[in-house]
DNA sequence: TTAATAGTGTCTTTCAGACACTATTCA
DNA sequence: TGAATAGTGTCTGAAAGACACTATTAA
């Protein structure tokens, strides 16, 4: 078999969490060239002795940097080319990972490793990472219309209004409240949880959780 | 910088064409272990000195094996893991490529390299290639509802009925004729071409081409 | 009782599906 | 003119949006 020069393979992660009702992006500051000092997506090399696939690599990278576990993590795409990395032809498998229940209160193992910025306006990032973030937000808009993906930004138990809010965040549009309730109801997506949640001098709302707790794809649009 | 053992990176292509109104899959027979003698997706290594990215690799592989050019080619996903290839941890960037205008009449440069089988029932393939083919058909069903992708199986100029047929092939369902015309019309997707096409003792149909000739994504479902 | 948010009922509009109807060609 | 396919017009039903209405709590 002929041998070819091997391209470099890495994994990058677009880490997203809800913070004060805004989508935020977890970034690391680069300590070395190229793009030294700039913010970039967290990423790393595949460890061939421990990673079952590139998604496992992505989850390991996030766990090592933040201690966060239990994230919804999926592959976005693979970007590649001769110019992305000065060391040579490289390919990066890009994943996105959703933190459930908002940002932890600075009690995670190594909070200094990570900077959180608004996902909609992250500033200038290293490499082509701005394009990747834009691509994932676009993907979310399409995925959000047809799946329970946005619910994975919420804690395990949430109110109907919180669910509508996160769908609106992800889709970038306002949703009709009664139509949204109708559709979620028909999709049989939620189950009620005993107990109520009160917030700011108003009628407490019913709490729900995702039925089965898993990501589901719909036939009908939200 | 620490060095890690490098995973193997390859590119596989799911090559699809219309043949006698059926979706067909272009496969190669493996000459070496593993899976020697079985049919597999055409694929190869990245040539770091000539490929601009993995999609360029996919198109080069197809061009070398079949002489086909001008295909619509997009990335599907990257599959990876320690067990896929006996030589070690490997990652494969899977693309799909659509041949326009049906299968050429055995006049391509090296037809013997390729075997065409029905995409819906390709038989047992090497590696996890059956899963990949199933994934791409599933992707087409979703992509077909929201884009002009199915039209890229047709020649540059086609009739309305041919367009509906290929959408039905890709989506796997019958479509309402007048609703389909209504939607395509509203999407402003086609432009008429002067001239008519006759077929089997019946009224000739208007010929159309894709406006702009490019893949377009819709907001509304077909 | 008022403010504030949760949740429901229903009218209207929009749009997809069904299907009958007309149009154009060839034999 | 009859067979065959191309293409149109329009009725109907389902589902989305708008929005007024009721419900339940805290102050």
PDB file of N, CA and C in Angstrom, chain B residues 146-181:
ATOM      1  N   UNK B 146     -36.975  20.434   1.529  1.00  0.00           N
ATOM      2  CA  UNK B 146     -36.646  21.821   1.819  1.00  0.00           C
ATOM      3  C   UNK B 146     -35.654  22.418   0.862  1.00  0.00           C
ATOM      4  N   UNK B 147     -35.342  21.711  -0.225  1.00  0.00           N
ATOM      5  CA  UNK B 147     -34.356  22.274  -1.141  1.00  0.00           C
ATOM      6  C   UNK B 147     -34.560  21.715  -2.535  1.00  0.00           C
ATOM      7  N   UNK B 148     -33.816  22.267  -3.464  1.00  0.00           N
ATOM      8  CA  UNK B 148     -33.889  21.794  -4.838  1.00  0.00           C
ATOM      9  C   UNK B 148     -32.951  20.619  -5.080  1.00  0.00           C
ATOM     10  N   UNK B 149     -32.433  20.009  -4.028  1.00  0.00           N
ATOM     11  CA  UNK B 149     -31.487  18.901  -4.178  1.00  0.00           C
ATOM     12  C   UNK B 149     -31.934  17.826  -5.164  1.00  0.00           C
ATOM     13  N   UNK B 150     -33.181  17.326  -5.098  1.00  0.00           N
ATOM     14  CA  UNK B 150     -33.547  16.240  -6.021  1.00  0.00           C
ATOM     15  C   UNK B 150     -33.374  16.607  -7.488  1.00  0.00           C
ATOM     16  N   UNK B 151     -33.511  17.912  -7.800  1.00  0.00           N
ATOM     17  CA  UNK B 151     -33.387  18.341  -9.197  1.00  0.00           C
ATOM     18  C   UNK B 151     -31.994  18.072  -9.747  1.00  0.00           C
ATOM     19  N   UNK B 152     -31.017  17.866  -8.874  1.00  0.00           N
ATOM     20  CA  UNK B 152     -29.649  17.651  -9.348  1.00  0.00           C
ATOM     21  C   UNK B 152     -29.409  16.225  -9.823  1.00  0.00           C
ATOM     22  N   UNK B 153     -30.434  15.398  -9.764  1.00  0.00           N
ATOM     23  CA  UNK B 153     -30.377  14.098 -10.425  1.00  0.00           C
ATOM     24  C   UNK B 153     -30.811  14.206 -11.884  1.00  0.00           C
ATOM     25  N   UNK B 154     -31.447  15.303 -12.241  1.00  0.00           N
ATOM     26  CA  UNK B 154     -31.998  15.449 -13.593  1.00  0.00           C
ATOM     27  C   UNK B 154     -30.974  16.102 -14.521  1.00  0.00           C
ATOM     28  N   UNK B 155     -31.181  15.928 -15.829  1.00  0.00           N
ATOM     29  CA  UNK B 155     -30.350  16.700 -16.760  1.00  0.00           C
ATOM     30  C   UNK B 155     -30.654  18.188 -16.601  1.00  0.00           C
ATOM     31  N   UNK B 156     -29.892  19.012 -17.266  1.00  0.00           N
ATOM     32  CA  UNK B 156     -30.028  20.447 -17.040  1.00  0.00           C
ATOM     33  C   UNK B 156     -31.417  20.950 -17.411  1.00  0.00           C
ATOM     34  N   UNK B 157     -32.023  20.282 -18.387  1.00  0.00           N
ATOM     35  CA  UNK B 157     -33.341  20.689 -18.871  1.00  0.00           C
ATOM     36  C   UNK B 157     -34.293  19.512 -18.674  1.00  0.00           C
ATOM     37  N   UNK B 158     -35.474  19.790 -18.127  1.00  0.00           N
ATOM     38  CA  UNK B 158     -36.371  18.695 -17.735  1.00  0.00           C
ATOM     39  C   UNK B 158     -37.814  19.183 -17.745  1.00  0.00           C
ATOM     40  N   UNK B 159     -38.742  18.236 -17.674  1.00  0.00           N
ATOM     41  CA  UNK B 159     -40.165  18.593 -17.613  1.00  0.00           C
ATOM     42  C   UNK B 159     -40.624  18.634 -16.162  1.00  0.00           C
ATOM     43  N   UNK B 160     -41.777  19.259 -15.988  1.00  0.00           N
ATOM     44  CA  UNK B 160     -42.373  19.334 -14.656  1.00  0.00           C
ATOM     45  C   UNK B 160     -42.627  17.939 -14.092  1.00  0.00           C
ATOM     46  N   UNK B 161     -43.124  17.070 -14.949  1.00  0.00           N
ATOM     47  CA  UNK B 161     -43.426  15.706 -14.508  1.00  0.00           C
ATOM     48  C   UNK B 161     -42.165  14.975 -14.070  1.00  0.00           C
ATOM     49  N   UNK B 162     -41.066  15.174 -14.798  1.00  0.00           N
ATOM     50  CA  UNK B 162     -39.795  14.558 -14.399  1.00  0.00           C
ATOM     51  C   UNK B 162     -39.362  15.070 -13.031  1.00  0.00           C
ATOM     52  N   UNK B 163     -39.581  16.368 -12.807  1.00  0.00           N
ATOM     53  CA  UNK B 163     -39.205  16.948 -11.523  1.00  0.00           C
ATOM     54  C   UNK B 163     -40.029  16.347 -10.385  1.00  0.00           C
ATOM     55  N   UNK B 164     -41.339  16.226 -10.628  1.00  0.00           N
ATOM     56  CA  UNK B 164     -42.173  15.619  -9.588  1.00  0.00           C
ATOM     57  C   UNK B 164     -41.763  14.176  -9.343  1.00  0.00           C
ATOM     58  N   UNK B 165     -41.458  13.452 -10.404  1.00  0.00           N
ATOM     59  CA  UNK B 165     -41.036  12.056 -10.253  1.00  0.00           C
ATOM     60  C   UNK B 165     -39.790  11.920  -9.379  1.00  0.00           C
ATOM     61  N   UNK B 166     -38.802  12.784  -9.623  1.00  0.00           N
ATOM     62  CA  UNK B 166     -37.562  12.630  -8.847  1.00  0.00           C
ATOM     63  C   UNK B 166     -37.779  13.036  -7.395  1.00  0.00           C
ATOM     64  N   UNK B 167     -38.642  14.055  -7.167  1.00  0.00           N
ATOM     65  CA  UNK B 167     -38.978  14.385  -5.777  1.00  0.00           C
ATOM     66  C   UNK B 167     -39.676  13.198  -5.109  1.00  0.00           C
ATOM     67  N   UNK B 168     -40.550  12.540  -5.848  1.00  0.00           N
ATOM     68  CA  UNK B 168     -41.239  11.377  -5.272  1.00  0.00           C
ATOM     69  C   UNK B 168     -40.249  10.253  -4.978  1.00  0.00           C
ATOM     70  N   UNK B 169     -39.300  10.040  -5.883  1.00  0.00           N
ATOM     71  CA  UNK B 169     -38.245   9.042  -5.665  1.00  0.00           C
ATOM     72  C   UNK B 169     -37.471   9.339  -4.390  1.00  0.00           C
ATOM     73  N   UNK B 170     -37.046  10.586  -4.266  1.00  0.00           N
ATOM     74  CA  UNK B 170     -36.190  10.952  -3.142  1.00  0.00           C
ATOM     75  C   UNK B 170     -36.973  10.943  -1.836  1.00  0.00           C
ATOM     76  N   UNK B 171     -38.196  11.493  -1.870  1.00  0.00           N
ATOM     77  CA  UNK B 171     -38.976  11.583  -0.640  1.00  0.00           C
ATOM     78  C   UNK B 171     -39.649  10.264  -0.291  1.00  0.00           C
ATOM     79  N   UNK B 172     -39.780   9.386  -1.284  1.00  0.00           N
ATOM     80  CA  UNK B 172     -40.392   8.090  -1.011  1.00  0.00           C
ATOM     81  C   UNK B 172     -41.901   8.149  -0.857  1.00  0.00           C
ATOM     82  N   UNK B 173     -42.533   9.238  -1.310  1.00  0.00           N
ATOM     83  CA  UNK B 173     -43.989   9.329  -1.221  1.00  0.00           C
ATOM     84  C   UNK B 173     -44.545   9.894  -2.520  1.00  0.00           C
ATOM     85  N   UNK B 174     -45.818   9.667  -2.755  1.00  0.00           N
ATOM     86  CA  UNK B 174     -46.491  10.295  -3.887  1.00  0.00           C
ATOM     87  C   UNK B 174     -46.783  11.747  -3.536  1.00  0.00           C
ATOM     88  N   UNK B 175     -46.706  12.614  -4.537  1.00  0.00           N
ATOM     89  CA  UNK B 175     -46.985  14.031  -4.311  1.00  0.00           C
ATOM     90  C   UNK B 175     -48.206  14.430  -5.112  1.00  0.00           C
ATOM     91  N   UNK B 176     -48.968  15.322  -4.546  1.00  0.00           N
ATOM     92  CA  UNK B 176     -50.131  15.859  -5.242  1.00  0.00           C
ATOM     93  C   UNK B 176     -49.655  16.762  -6.375  1.00  0.00           C
ATOM     94  N   UNK B 177     -50.117  16.438  -7.593  1.00  0.00           N
ATOM     95  CA  UNK B 177     -49.590  17.148  -8.758  1.00  0.00           C
ATOM     96  C   UNK B 177     -49.867  18.648  -8.719  1.00  0.00           C
ATOM     97  N   UNK B 178     -51.113  19.038  -8.453  1.00  0.00           N
ATOM     98  CA  UNK B 178     -51.400  20.471  -8.556  1.00  0.00           C
ATOM     99  C   UNK B 178     -50.776  21.225  -7.388  1.00  0.00           C
ATOM    100  N   UNK B 179     -50.720  20.612  -6.226  1.00  0.00           N
ATOM    101  CA  UNK B 179     -50.065  21.260  -5.091  1.00  0.00           C
ATOM    102  C   UNK B 179     -48.573  21.427  -5.376  1.00  0.00           C
ATOM    103  N   UNK B 180     -47.985  20.420  -6.012  1.00  0.00           N
ATOM    104  CA  UNK B 180     -46.556  20.498  -6.345  1.00  0.00           C
ATOM    105  C   UNK B 180     -46.291  21.636  -7.324  1.00  0.00           C
ATOM    106  N   UNK B 181     -47.119  21.713  -8.365  1.00  0.00           N
ATOM    107  CA  UNK B 181     -46.955  22.817  -9.321  1.00  0.00           C
ATOM    108  C   UNK B 181     -47.100  24.161  -8.627  1.00  0.00           C
TER     109      UNK B 181
END
